[in-house]
XYZ file of C-alpha atoms in Angstrom:
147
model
C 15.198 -37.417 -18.147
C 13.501 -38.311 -21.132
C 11.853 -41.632 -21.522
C 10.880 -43.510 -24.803
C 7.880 -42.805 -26.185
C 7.035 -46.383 -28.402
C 3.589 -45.168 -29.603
C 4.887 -41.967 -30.771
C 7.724 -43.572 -32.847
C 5.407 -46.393 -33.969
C 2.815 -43.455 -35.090
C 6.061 -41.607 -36.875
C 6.972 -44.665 -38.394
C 3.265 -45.350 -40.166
C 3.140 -41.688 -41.303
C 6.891 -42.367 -43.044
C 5.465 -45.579 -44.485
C 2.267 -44.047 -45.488
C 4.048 -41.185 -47.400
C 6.449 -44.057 -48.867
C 3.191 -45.910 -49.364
C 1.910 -42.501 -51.715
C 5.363 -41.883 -53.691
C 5.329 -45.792 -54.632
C 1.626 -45.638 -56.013
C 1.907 -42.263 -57.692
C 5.158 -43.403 -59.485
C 2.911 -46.837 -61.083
C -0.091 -44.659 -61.749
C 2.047 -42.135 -64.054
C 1.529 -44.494 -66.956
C -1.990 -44.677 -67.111
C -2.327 -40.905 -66.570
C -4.518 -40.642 -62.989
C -3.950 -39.373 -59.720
C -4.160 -42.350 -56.592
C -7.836 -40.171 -56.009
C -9.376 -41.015 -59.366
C -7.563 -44.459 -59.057
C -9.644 -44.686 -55.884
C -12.770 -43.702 -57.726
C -12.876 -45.767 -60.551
C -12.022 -48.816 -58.517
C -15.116 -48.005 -56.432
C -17.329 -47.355 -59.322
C -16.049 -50.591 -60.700
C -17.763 -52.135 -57.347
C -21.501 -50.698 -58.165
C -23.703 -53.231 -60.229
C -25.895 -50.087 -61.549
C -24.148 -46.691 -62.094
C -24.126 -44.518 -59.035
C -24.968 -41.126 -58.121
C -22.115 -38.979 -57.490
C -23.644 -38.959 -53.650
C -23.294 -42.349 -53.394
C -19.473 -41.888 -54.589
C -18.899 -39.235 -51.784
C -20.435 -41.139 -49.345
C -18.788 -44.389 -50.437
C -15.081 -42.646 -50.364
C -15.921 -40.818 -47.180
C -15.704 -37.279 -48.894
C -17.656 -34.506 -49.461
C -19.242 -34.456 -52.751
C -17.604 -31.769 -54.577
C -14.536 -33.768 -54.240
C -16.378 -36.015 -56.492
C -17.348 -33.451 -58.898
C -13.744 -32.837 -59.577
C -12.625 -36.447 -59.598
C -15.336 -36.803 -62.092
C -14.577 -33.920 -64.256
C -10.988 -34.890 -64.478
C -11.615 -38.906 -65.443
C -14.217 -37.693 -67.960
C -11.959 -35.303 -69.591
C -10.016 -38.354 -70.258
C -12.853 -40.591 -71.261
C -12.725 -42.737 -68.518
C -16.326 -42.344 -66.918
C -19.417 -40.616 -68.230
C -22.230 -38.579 -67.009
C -25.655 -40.315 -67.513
C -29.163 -39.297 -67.107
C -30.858 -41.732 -64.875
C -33.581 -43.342 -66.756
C -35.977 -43.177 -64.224
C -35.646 -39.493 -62.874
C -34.258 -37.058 -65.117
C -32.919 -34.553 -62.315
C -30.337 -37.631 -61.139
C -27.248 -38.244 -63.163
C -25.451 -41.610 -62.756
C -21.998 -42.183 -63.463
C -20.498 -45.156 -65.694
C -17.515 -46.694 -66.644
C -16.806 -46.388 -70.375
C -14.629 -48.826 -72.333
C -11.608 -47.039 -71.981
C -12.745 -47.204 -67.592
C -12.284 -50.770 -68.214
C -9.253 -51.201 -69.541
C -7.910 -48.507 -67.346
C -8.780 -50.594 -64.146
C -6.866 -53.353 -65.557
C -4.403 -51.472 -66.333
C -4.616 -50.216 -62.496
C -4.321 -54.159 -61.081
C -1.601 -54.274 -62.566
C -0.074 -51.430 -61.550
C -1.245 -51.923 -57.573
C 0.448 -55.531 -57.854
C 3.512 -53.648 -59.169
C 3.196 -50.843 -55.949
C 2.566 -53.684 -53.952
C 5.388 -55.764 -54.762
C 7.960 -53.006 -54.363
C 6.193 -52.179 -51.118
C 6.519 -55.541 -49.771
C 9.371 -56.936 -51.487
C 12.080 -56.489 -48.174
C 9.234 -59.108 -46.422
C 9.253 -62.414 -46.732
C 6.029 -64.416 -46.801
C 5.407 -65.517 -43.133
C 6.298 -61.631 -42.587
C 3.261 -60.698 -45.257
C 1.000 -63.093 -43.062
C 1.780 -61.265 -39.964
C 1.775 -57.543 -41.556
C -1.910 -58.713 -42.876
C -2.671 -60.240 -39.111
C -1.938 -57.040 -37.821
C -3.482 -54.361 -40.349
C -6.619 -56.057 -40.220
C -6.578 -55.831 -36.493
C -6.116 -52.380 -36.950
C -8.852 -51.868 -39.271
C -11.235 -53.858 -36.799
C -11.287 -51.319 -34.154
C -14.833 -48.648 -34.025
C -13.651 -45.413 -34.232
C -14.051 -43.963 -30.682
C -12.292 -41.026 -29.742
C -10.642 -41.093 -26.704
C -9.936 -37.681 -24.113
């Protein structure tokens, strides 16, 4: 006889919502013309006081840093970001937002409020609360792998 298994339908249920979570965001990022990756990037950039090195972008987004390189490449291409010699060390190039990086993130806030609001529209607001209780216990727990 086979007996529930809550965890495992919990965990199938997150994957479904984080797939639903991905259609939702791609679908409000189609205007501005980036992928939820470069999205991710140029919010983080937006979070540096001085332009970073693309190392400090990989290690910021937890990736390795030719994942950065393409991110880069592609959000350039578009005149988003650019490539800048650091003035104090000519072998490190920093990358900046350009104007059209600005308006682009706030063209991105608006779009995550729009994802997020379709996302959350079947919950109430006590039922936001709770969903926010609960993620952020989630996020508070070390990563230890278990045997």
């Amino acid at each position: 006889m086979n007996t529930p298994d809550p965890d495992g339908l919990l965990s199938e249920q997150l994957l479904r919502l984080t797939r639903r979570l991905q259609r939702i965001q791609k679908r409000h990022l189609v205007p501005i013309g980036i992928t939820p990756a470069q999205s991710r990037l140029l919010r983080t950039l937006a979070h540096y006081e001085t332009p970073p090195r693309m190392a400090d972008l990989a290690e910021r987004l937890e990736v390795v840093p030719r994942a950065v390189t393409t991110l880069v490449d592609g959000l350039e291409a578009a005149d988003l970001v650019r490539r800048a010699p650091d003035p104090t060390n000519r072998r490190v190039i920093r990358i900046e937002l350009t104007d059209a990086g600005l308006k682009a993130l706030g063209e991105l806030r608006g779009a995550r409020r729009a994802a997020a609001e379709d996302i959350l529209a079947p919950l109430d607001a006590e039922q936001r609360a709770q969903l926010g209780v609960l993620l952020n216990a989630l996020f508070d727990v070390p990563d230890v792998r278990r045997c």
